[in-house]
Short mmCIF file of N, CA and C in Angstrom, two decimals:
data_model
loop_
_atom_site.label_atom_id
_atom_site.label_comp_id
_atom_site.label_asym_id
_atom_site.label_seq_id
_atom_site.Cartn_x
_atom_site.Cartn_y
_atom_site.Cartn_z
N UNK A 8 58.40 -68.07 81.82
CA UNK A 8 58.90 -68.42 80.51
C UNK A 8 59.93 -69.55 80.64
N UNK A 9 59.77 -70.54 79.79
CA UNK A 9 60.66 -71.70 79.81
C UNK A 9 61.90 -71.38 78.98
N UNK A 10 63.07 -71.59 79.57
CA UNK A 10 64.32 -71.31 78.86
C UNK A 10 64.87 -72.58 78.22
N UNK A 11 65.59 -72.38 77.14
CA UNK A 11 66.16 -73.48 76.35
C UNK A 11 67.02 -74.42 77.20
N UNK A 12 67.81 -73.87 78.12
CA UNK A 12 68.70 -74.70 78.93
C UNK A 12 67.97 -75.52 80.00
N UNK A 13 66.68 -75.25 80.19
CA UNK A 13 65.89 -75.97 81.18
C UNK A 13 65.26 -77.24 80.62
N UNK A 14 65.40 -77.47 79.32
CA UNK A 14 64.76 -78.61 78.67
C UNK A 14 65.73 -79.29 77.71
N UNK A 15 65.38 -80.49 77.28
CA UNK A 15 66.11 -81.16 76.22
C UNK A 15 65.12 -81.88 75.32
N UNK A 16 65.49 -81.98 74.06
CA UNK A 16 64.60 -82.55 73.04
C UNK A 16 64.50 -84.06 73.19
N UNK A 17 63.25 -84.56 73.16
CA UNK A 17 63.05 -86.01 73.22
C UNK A 17 62.30 -86.56 72.01
N UNK A 18 61.82 -85.68 71.13
CA UNK A 18 61.12 -86.20 69.97
C UNK A 18 60.39 -85.13 69.18
N UNK A 19 59.43 -85.60 68.38
CA UNK A 19 58.69 -84.72 67.49
C UNK A 19 57.29 -85.27 67.30
N UNK A 20 56.31 -84.39 67.13
CA UNK A 20 54.95 -84.83 66.87
C UNK A 20 54.78 -85.09 65.38
N UNK A 21 54.07 -86.16 65.08
CA UNK A 21 53.83 -86.54 63.69
C UNK A 21 52.41 -86.21 63.27
N UNK A 22 51.78 -87.14 62.58
CA UNK A 22 50.44 -86.93 62.04
C UNK A 22 49.38 -87.10 63.12
N UNK A 23 48.22 -86.53 62.85
CA UNK A 23 47.08 -86.72 63.76
C UNK A 23 46.64 -88.17 63.70
N UNK A 24 45.94 -88.59 64.73
CA UNK A 24 45.45 -89.96 64.82
C UNK A 24 43.99 -89.90 65.25
N UNK A 25 43.10 -90.20 64.34
CA UNK A 25 41.67 -90.15 64.67
C UNK A 25 41.15 -88.73 64.65
N UNK A 26 39.96 -88.54 65.23
CA UNK A 26 39.30 -87.23 65.17
C UNK A 26 39.11 -86.59 66.55
N UNK A 27 39.68 -87.19 67.60
CA UNK A 27 39.46 -86.68 68.95
C UNK A 27 40.67 -85.98 69.55
N UNK A 28 41.58 -85.51 68.69
CA UNK A 28 42.71 -84.72 69.16
C UNK A 28 43.96 -85.51 69.47
N UNK A 29 43.99 -86.77 69.11
CA UNK A 29 45.20 -87.56 69.34
C UNK A 29 46.21 -87.30 68.23
N UNK A 30 47.49 -87.47 68.58
CA UNK A 30 48.56 -87.21 67.62
C UNK A 30 49.70 -88.20 67.85
N UNK A 31 50.36 -88.57 66.77
CA UNK A 31 51.49 -89.48 66.84
C UNK A 31 52.70 -88.75 67.42
N UNK A 32 53.39 -89.40 68.35
CA UNK A 32 54.57 -88.82 69.00
C UNK A 32 55.75 -89.74 68.74
N UNK A 33 56.71 -89.28 67.95
CA UNK A 33 57.92 -90.03 67.63
C UNK A 33 59.01 -89.59 68.60
N UNK A 34 59.47 -90.50 69.46
CA UNK A 34 60.39 -90.11 70.52
C UNK A 34 61.70 -90.88 70.47
N UNK A 35 62.75 -90.21 70.96
CA UNK A 35 64.08 -90.82 71.10
C UNK A 35 64.33 -91.28 72.53
N UNK A 36 63.55 -90.74 73.46
CA UNK A 36 63.76 -90.98 74.89
C UNK A 36 62.40 -91.15 75.54
N UNK A 37 62.18 -92.27 76.21
CA UNK A 37 60.88 -92.53 76.85
C UNK A 37 60.84 -92.05 78.30
N UNK A 38 61.62 -91.02 78.61
CA UNK A 38 61.68 -90.48 79.96
C UNK A 38 60.30 -90.05 80.47
N UNK A 39 59.44 -89.61 79.58
CA UNK A 39 58.09 -89.18 79.97
C UNK A 39 57.30 -90.33 80.58
N UNK A 40 57.65 -91.57 80.24
CA UNK A 40 56.98 -92.75 80.79
C UNK A 40 57.67 -93.25 82.05
N UNK A 41 58.96 -93.05 82.17
CA UNK A 41 59.73 -93.53 83.32
C UNK A 41 59.69 -92.59 84.51
N UNK A 42 59.45 -91.31 84.25
CA UNK A 42 59.44 -90.29 85.30
C UNK A 42 58.01 -89.77 85.43
N UNK A 43 57.60 -89.46 86.63
CA UNK A 43 56.25 -88.95 86.85
C UNK A 43 56.16 -87.51 86.32
N UNK A 44 55.68 -87.38 85.09
CA UNK A 44 55.57 -86.05 84.46
C UNK A 44 54.13 -85.82 84.03
N UNK A 45 53.61 -84.66 84.36
CA UNK A 45 52.25 -84.31 83.98
C UNK A 45 52.18 -83.62 82.63
N UNK A 46 53.32 -83.16 82.14
CA UNK A 46 53.32 -82.37 80.92
C UNK A 46 54.58 -82.60 80.10
N UNK A 47 54.49 -82.23 78.83
CA UNK A 47 55.64 -82.16 77.92
C UNK A 47 55.70 -80.74 77.40
N UNK A 48 56.82 -80.36 76.87
CA UNK A 48 56.98 -78.99 76.37
C UNK A 48 57.13 -79.06 74.85
N UNK A 49 56.31 -78.28 74.16
CA UNK A 49 56.35 -78.24 72.70
C UNK A 49 56.90 -76.90 72.24
N UNK A 50 57.64 -76.92 71.14
CA UNK A 50 58.08 -75.67 70.52
C UNK A 50 56.99 -75.27 69.53
N UNK A 51 56.25 -74.21 69.89
CA UNK A 51 55.15 -73.72 69.06
C UNK A 51 55.49 -72.30 68.65
N UNK A 52 55.62 -72.09 67.34
CA UNK A 52 55.97 -70.77 66.80
C UNK A 52 57.22 -70.19 67.47
N UNK A 53 58.20 -71.05 67.74
CA UNK A 53 59.47 -70.61 68.31
C UNK A 53 59.48 -70.50 69.83
N UNK A 54 58.33 -70.68 70.47
CA UNK A 54 58.24 -70.58 71.92
C UNK A 54 58.10 -71.96 72.54
N UNK A 55 58.67 -72.15 73.74
CA UNK A 55 58.53 -73.40 74.48
C UNK A 55 57.28 -73.30 75.36
N UNK A 56 56.30 -74.17 75.08
CA UNK A 56 55.00 -74.10 75.73
C UNK A 56 54.67 -75.45 76.36
N UNK A 57 54.27 -75.46 77.66
CA UNK A 57 53.89 -76.73 78.28
C UNK A 57 52.50 -77.19 77.82
N UNK A 58 52.38 -78.48 77.57
CA UNK A 58 51.10 -79.11 77.23
C UNK A 58 50.90 -80.27 78.20
N UNK A 59 49.79 -80.26 78.91
CA UNK A 59 49.52 -81.30 79.89
C UNK A 59 49.02 -82.57 79.21
N UNK A 60 49.54 -83.69 79.66
CA UNK A 60 49.23 -85.00 79.07
C UNK A 60 47.91 -85.49 79.66
N UNK A 61 46.97 -85.80 78.77
CA UNK A 61 45.72 -86.42 79.22
C UNK A 61 45.90 -87.93 79.28
N UNK A 62 46.45 -88.49 78.20
CA UNK A 62 46.75 -89.92 78.17
C UNK A 62 47.65 -90.21 76.97
N UNK A 63 48.26 -91.39 76.99
CA UNK A 63 49.06 -91.84 75.86
C UNK A 63 49.11 -93.35 75.87
N UNK A 64 49.40 -93.90 74.71
CA UNK A 64 49.60 -95.35 74.58
C UNK A 64 50.70 -95.59 73.56
N UNK A 65 51.49 -96.60 73.82
CA UNK A 65 52.62 -96.90 72.95
C UNK A 65 52.15 -97.70 71.73
N UNK A 66 52.71 -97.36 70.57
CA UNK A 66 52.49 -98.13 69.34
C UNK A 66 53.72 -98.97 69.05
N UNK A 67 54.89 -98.48 69.45
CA UNK A 67 56.15 -99.21 69.29
C UNK A 67 57.12 -98.65 70.32
N UNK A 68 58.38 -99.07 70.24
CA UNK A 68 59.36 -98.57 71.21
C UNK A 68 59.84 -97.16 70.87
N UNK A 69 59.36 -96.56 69.79
CA UNK A 69 59.75 -95.19 69.43
C UNK A 69 58.56 -94.34 68.99
N UNK A 70 57.33 -94.86 69.19
CA UNK A 70 56.15 -94.13 68.75
C UNK A 70 55.02 -94.34 69.76
N UNK A 71 54.36 -93.25 70.09
CA UNK A 71 53.20 -93.31 70.98
C UNK A 71 52.09 -92.45 70.40
N UNK A 72 50.87 -92.76 70.77
CA UNK A 72 49.74 -91.90 70.45
C UNK A 72 49.49 -91.04 71.68
N UNK A 73 49.60 -89.73 71.51
CA UNK A 73 49.53 -88.79 72.62
C UNK A 73 48.23 -88.00 72.55
N UNK A 74 47.62 -87.78 73.71
CA UNK A 74 46.43 -86.94 73.83
C UNK A 74 46.73 -85.90 74.89
N UNK A 75 46.73 -84.62 74.47
CA UNK A 75 46.97 -83.52 75.40
C UNK A 75 45.64 -82.94 75.87
N UNK A 76 45.63 -82.40 77.08
CA UNK A 76 44.44 -81.73 77.59
C UNK A 76 44.08 -80.55 76.70
N UNK A 77 42.80 -80.33 76.52
CA UNK A 77 42.24 -79.21 75.74
C UNK A 77 42.55 -79.28 74.25
N UNK A 78 43.11 -80.36 73.77
CA UNK A 78 43.26 -80.60 72.33
C UNK A 78 42.27 -81.72 72.02
N UNK A 79 41.08 -81.32 71.54
CA UNK A 79 39.97 -82.26 71.44
C UNK A 79 39.48 -82.54 70.03
N UNK A 80 40.09 -81.90 69.03
CA UNK A 80 39.66 -82.13 67.65
C UNK A 80 40.87 -82.43 66.78
N UNK A 81 40.59 -83.02 65.63
CA UNK A 81 41.64 -83.31 64.68
C UNK A 81 42.30 -82.02 64.20
N UNK A 82 41.51 -80.95 64.04
CA UNK A 82 42.05 -79.66 63.58
C UNK A 82 43.02 -79.08 64.60
N UNK A 83 42.68 -79.15 65.89
CA UNK A 83 43.58 -78.64 66.93
C UNK A 83 44.87 -79.45 66.95
N UNK A 84 44.76 -80.77 66.83
CA UNK A 84 45.95 -81.63 66.84
C UNK A 84 46.81 -81.37 65.60
N UNK A 85 46.16 -81.12 64.46
CA UNK A 85 46.90 -80.88 63.22
C UNK A 85 47.81 -79.66 63.35
N UNK A 86 47.40 -78.66 64.12
CA UNK A 86 48.23 -77.47 64.33
C UNK A 86 49.53 -77.78 65.07
N UNK A 87 49.57 -78.91 65.76
CA UNK A 87 50.77 -79.31 66.50
C UNK A 87 51.68 -80.23 65.69
N UNK A 88 51.23 -80.67 64.53
CA UNK A 88 52.02 -81.56 63.68
C UNK A 88 53.39 -80.93 63.39
N UNK A 89 54.43 -81.71 63.60
CA UNK A 89 55.79 -81.24 63.33
C UNK A 89 56.46 -80.52 64.49
N UNK A 90 55.73 -80.26 65.56
CA UNK A 90 56.33 -79.56 66.71
C UNK A 90 57.37 -80.46 67.38
N UNK A 91 58.50 -79.86 67.75
CA UNK A 91 59.51 -80.57 68.52
C UNK A 91 59.02 -80.70 69.96
N UNK A 92 59.33 -81.83 70.59
CA UNK A 92 58.89 -82.12 71.94
C UNK A 92 60.10 -82.14 72.87
N UNK A 93 59.97 -81.47 74.00
CA UNK A 93 61.05 -81.35 74.97
C UNK A 93 60.60 -81.85 76.33
N UNK A 94 61.58 -82.17 77.17
CA UNK A 94 61.31 -82.63 78.53
C UNK A 94 62.08 -81.76 79.51
N UNK A 95 61.47 -81.41 80.65
CA UNK A 95 62.17 -80.58 81.65
C UNK A 95 63.34 -81.32 82.28
N UNK A 96 64.51 -80.69 82.25
CA UNK A 96 65.70 -81.31 82.85
C UNK A 96 65.50 -81.58 84.34
N UNK A 97 64.83 -80.69 85.04
CA UNK A 97 64.67 -80.86 86.49
C UNK A 97 63.89 -82.13 86.82
N UNK A 98 62.96 -82.53 85.99
CA UNK A 98 62.24 -83.78 86.23
C UNK A 98 63.10 -84.98 85.87
N UNK A 99 63.88 -84.87 84.81
CA UNK A 99 64.75 -85.97 84.38
C UNK A 99 65.87 -86.17 85.38
N UNK A 100 66.35 -85.08 86.00
CA UNK A 100 67.46 -85.19 86.95
C UNK A 100 67.10 -85.97 88.19
N UNK A 101 65.81 -86.12 88.46
CA UNK A 101 65.42 -86.91 89.63
C UNK A 101 65.67 -88.40 89.38
N UNK A 102 65.81 -88.78 88.12
CA UNK A 102 66.11 -90.15 87.75
C UNK A 102 67.62 -90.37 87.92
N UNK A 103 68.03 -91.49 88.49
CA UNK A 103 69.45 -91.76 88.72
C UNK A 103 70.23 -91.89 87.42
N UNK A 104 69.67 -92.56 86.45
CA UNK A 104 70.36 -92.76 85.17
C UNK A 104 70.09 -91.57 84.26
N UNK A 105 71.13 -91.13 83.59
CA UNK A 105 70.98 -90.02 82.64
C UNK A 105 70.90 -90.63 81.24
N UNK A 106 70.05 -90.09 80.42
CA UNK A 106 69.86 -90.64 79.08
C UNK A 106 70.75 -89.92 78.08
N UNK A 107 70.94 -90.54 76.91
CA UNK A 107 71.74 -89.91 75.86
C UNK A 107 71.12 -88.58 75.46
N UNK A 108 69.80 -88.55 75.30
CA UNK A 108 69.14 -87.31 74.87
C UNK A 108 69.34 -86.18 75.88
N UNK A 109 69.46 -86.52 77.15
CA UNK A 109 69.59 -85.51 78.20
C UNK A 109 70.94 -84.80 78.17
N UNK A 110 71.95 -85.41 77.57
CA UNK A 110 73.28 -84.79 77.61
C UNK A 110 73.60 -83.96 76.37
N UNK A 111 72.67 -83.89 75.42
CA UNK A 111 72.88 -82.99 74.28
C UNK A 111 72.98 -81.57 74.84
N UNK A 112 73.99 -80.86 74.42
CA UNK A 112 74.23 -79.51 74.95
C UNK A 112 75.30 -79.48 76.03
N UNK A 113 75.69 -80.64 76.55
CA UNK A 113 76.75 -80.69 77.55
C UNK A 113 78.09 -80.38 76.88
N UNK A 114 79.01 -79.84 77.68
CA UNK A 114 80.37 -79.52 77.24
C UNK A 114 81.25 -80.74 77.51
N UNK A 115 82.09 -81.11 76.53
CA UNK A 115 83.05 -82.20 76.70
C UNK A 115 84.36 -81.60 77.19
N UNK A 116 84.88 -82.15 78.30
CA UNK A 116 86.14 -81.70 78.89
C UNK A 116 87.17 -82.83 78.73
N UNK A 117 88.35 -82.49 78.19
CA UNK A 117 89.45 -83.45 78.06
C UNK A 117 90.07 -83.64 79.43
N UNK A 118 90.09 -84.86 79.93
CA UNK A 118 90.61 -85.14 81.26
C UNK A 118 92.10 -84.79 81.38
N UNK A 119 92.87 -85.01 80.33
CA UNK A 119 94.32 -84.76 80.38
C UNK A 119 94.63 -83.27 80.50
N UNK A 120 93.95 -82.44 79.72
CA UNK A 120 94.27 -81.01 79.72
C UNK A 120 93.33 -80.19 80.59
N UNK A 121 92.15 -80.73 80.88
CA UNK A 121 91.16 -79.98 81.65
C UNK A 121 90.45 -78.91 80.81
N UNK A 122 90.70 -78.93 79.51
CA UNK A 122 90.12 -77.92 78.62
C UNK A 122 88.89 -78.45 77.90
N UNK A 123 88.04 -77.52 77.52
CA UNK A 123 86.84 -77.86 76.77
C UNK A 123 87.22 -78.27 75.35
N UNK A 124 86.60 -79.34 74.89
CA UNK A 124 86.81 -79.83 73.53
C UNK A 124 85.69 -79.33 72.62
N UNK A 125 84.51 -79.13 73.19
CA UNK A 125 83.36 -78.67 72.42
C UNK A 125 82.06 -79.08 73.08
N UNK A 126 80.98 -78.65 72.47
CA UNK A 126 79.63 -78.92 73.00
C UNK A 126 78.97 -80.02 72.16
N UNK A 127 78.24 -80.91 72.82
CA UNK A 127 77.55 -82.01 72.14
C UNK A 127 76.34 -81.47 71.39
N UNK A 128 76.32 -81.70 70.07
CA UNK A 128 75.19 -81.28 69.24
C UNK A 128 74.17 -82.42 69.10
N UNK A 129 74.68 -83.66 69.07
CA UNK A 129 73.79 -84.82 68.96
C UNK A 129 74.56 -86.08 69.36
N UNK A 130 73.82 -87.17 69.44
CA UNK A 130 74.40 -88.46 69.77
C UNK A 130 74.15 -89.39 68.59
N UNK A 131 75.20 -90.06 68.11
CA UNK A 131 75.05 -91.04 67.05
C UNK A 131 75.06 -92.42 67.69
N UNK A 132 73.88 -93.02 67.80
CA UNK A 132 73.78 -94.34 68.40
C UNK A 132 73.29 -95.36 67.37
N UNK A 133 73.58 -95.10 66.10
CA UNK A 133 73.13 -95.99 65.03
C UNK A 133 74.02 -97.23 64.89
N UNK A 134 75.18 -97.22 65.54
CA UNK A 134 76.06 -98.38 65.52
C UNK A 134 76.38 -98.79 66.95
N UNK A 135 77.13 -99.89 67.09
CA UNK A 135 77.53 -100.34 68.42
C UNK A 135 78.41 -99.32 69.12
N UNK A 136 79.22 -98.58 68.35
CA UNK A 136 80.11 -97.57 68.91
C UNK A 136 79.39 -96.23 68.94
N UNK A 137 78.86 -95.89 70.07
CA UNK A 137 78.11 -94.63 70.22
C UNK A 137 79.10 -93.47 70.20
N UNK A 138 78.70 -92.38 69.52
CA UNK A 138 79.58 -91.22 69.37
C UNK A 138 78.88 -89.94 69.81
N UNK A 139 79.66 -89.05 70.44
CA UNK A 139 79.21 -87.69 70.69
C UNK A 139 79.53 -86.90 69.43
N UNK A 140 78.54 -86.27 68.82
CA UNK A 140 78.75 -85.42 67.65
C UNK A 140 78.82 -83.99 68.16
N UNK A 141 79.99 -83.38 68.03
CA UNK A 141 80.17 -82.02 68.55
C UNK A 141 79.64 -81.00 67.55
N UNK A 142 79.40 -79.79 68.04
CA UNK A 142 78.86 -78.72 67.20
C UNK A 142 79.76 -78.39 66.03
N UNK A 143 81.08 -78.61 66.18
CA UNK A 143 82.01 -78.30 65.09
C UNK A 143 82.19 -79.47 64.12
N UNK A 144 81.42 -80.54 64.32
CA UNK A 144 81.45 -81.68 63.40
C UNK A 144 82.35 -82.82 63.84
N UNK A 145 83.20 -82.61 64.84
CA UNK A 145 84.08 -83.69 65.30
C UNK A 145 83.27 -84.75 66.04
N UNK A 146 83.80 -85.97 66.04
CA UNK A 146 83.17 -87.10 66.71
C UNK A 146 84.07 -87.59 67.84
N UNK A 147 83.48 -87.83 69.00
CA UNK A 147 84.21 -88.32 70.16
C UNK A 147 83.52 -89.60 70.62
N UNK A 148 84.29 -90.69 70.86
CA UNK A 148 83.66 -91.93 71.33
C UNK A 148 82.96 -91.71 72.68
N UNK A 149 81.78 -92.29 72.82
CA UNK A 149 81.00 -92.16 74.06
C UNK A 149 81.10 -93.43 74.90
N UNK A 150 82.24 -94.07 74.84
CA UNK A 150 82.46 -95.31 75.56
C UNK A 150 82.47 -95.06 77.08
N UNK A 151 81.78 -95.93 77.80
CA UNK A 151 81.73 -95.79 79.26
C UNK A 151 83.12 -95.89 79.89
N UNK A 152 84.03 -96.62 79.25
CA UNK A 152 85.38 -96.76 79.77
C UNK A 152 86.15 -95.43 79.70
N UNK A 153 85.77 -94.55 78.77
CA UNK A 153 86.46 -93.28 78.60
C UNK A 153 85.85 -92.15 79.43
N UNK A 154 84.60 -92.30 79.81
CA UNK A 154 83.91 -91.24 80.57
C UNK A 154 84.36 -91.29 82.03
N UNK A 155 84.93 -90.17 82.48
CA UNK A 155 85.45 -90.07 83.85
C UNK A 155 84.36 -89.54 84.79
N UNK A 156 83.65 -88.50 84.35
CA UNK A 156 82.66 -87.85 85.21
C UNK A 156 81.59 -87.17 84.38
N UNK A 157 80.37 -87.21 84.88
CA UNK A 157 79.26 -86.46 84.30
C UNK A 157 78.73 -85.53 85.37
N UNK A 158 78.85 -84.23 85.13
CA UNK A 158 78.38 -83.21 86.06
C UNK A 158 77.07 -82.65 85.51
N UNK A 159 75.93 -83.16 86.04
CA UNK A 159 74.61 -82.72 85.55
C UNK A 159 74.39 -81.23 85.80
N UNK A 160 74.81 -80.75 86.97
CA UNK A 160 74.59 -79.34 87.32
C UNK A 160 75.43 -78.41 86.43
N UNK A 161 76.69 -78.78 86.23
CA UNK A 161 77.58 -77.96 85.41
C UNK A 161 77.46 -78.25 83.92
N UNK A 162 76.70 -79.29 83.59
CA UNK A 162 76.48 -79.71 82.20
C UNK A 162 77.80 -79.97 81.47
N UNK A 163 78.66 -80.76 82.14
CA UNK A 163 79.94 -81.14 81.54
C UNK A 163 80.13 -82.65 81.64
N UNK A 164 80.90 -83.18 80.70
CA UNK A 164 81.30 -84.58 80.72
C UNK A 164 82.82 -84.61 80.56
N UNK A 165 83.50 -85.17 81.53
CA UNK A 165 84.95 -85.29 81.48
C UNK A 165 85.29 -86.65 80.88
N UNK A 166 86.14 -86.64 79.84
CA UNK A 166 86.46 -87.86 79.10
C UNK A 166 87.97 -88.01 78.96
N UNK A 167 88.45 -89.25 79.07
CA UNK A 167 89.83 -89.57 78.71
C UNK A 167 89.85 -89.75 77.21
N UNK A 168 90.16 -88.68 76.50
CA UNK A 168 90.15 -88.72 75.03
C UNK A 168 91.44 -89.40 74.56
N UNK A 169 91.29 -90.43 73.71
CA UNK A 169 92.48 -91.14 73.21
C UNK A 169 93.46 -90.16 72.55
N UNK A 170 94.75 -90.37 72.82
CA UNK A 170 95.79 -89.50 72.29
C UNK A 170 95.74 -89.46 70.76
N UNK A 171 95.83 -88.26 70.23
CA UNK A 171 95.83 -88.07 68.78
C UNK A 171 94.45 -87.95 68.15
N UNK A 172 93.41 -88.27 68.88
CA UNK A 172 92.06 -88.24 68.32
C UNK A 172 91.64 -86.83 67.90
N UNK A 173 92.01 -85.84 68.68
CA UNK A 173 91.60 -84.46 68.39
C UNK A 173 92.37 -83.87 67.21
N UNK A 174 93.49 -84.50 66.83
CA UNK A 174 94.27 -84.00 65.71
C UNK A 174 93.76 -84.52 64.37
N UNK A 175 92.85 -85.49 64.40
CA UNK A 175 92.35 -86.09 63.15
C UNK A 175 91.51 -85.10 62.39
#
């Protein structure tokens, strides 16, 4: 059984494409293309289930047409429409660079106090100033100059948080 902490979300399946089981894949992280992965993990009826990749082709920098093994009809593909897509952390960790999507769920540690500030719920990269959006709604700058350490195993990020920011 695949556990939630073993994966991270990279996208969502959209509409079917054609009649041979292909489906649109809207992704935030192209790690599946950069790392040698045979499968992706879909959330189907609340369960994390591996689906082996038969082939895929990119339509844009955030959309691909995906074909999974044993999904051979439009009806089978339609059942996967809307499923969230996840990637195994253990495969992503073999890559030297860590992606923004991979750190969702990490704990933010204040370098000055050594205390936890909160857990990352999402990343706001819609502007030049990228922000960690914490589960409690607070925003922390994700500037490389402020990040002291990223511990992939411990799932923590130590940051020099600007003075007074947490009181806002």
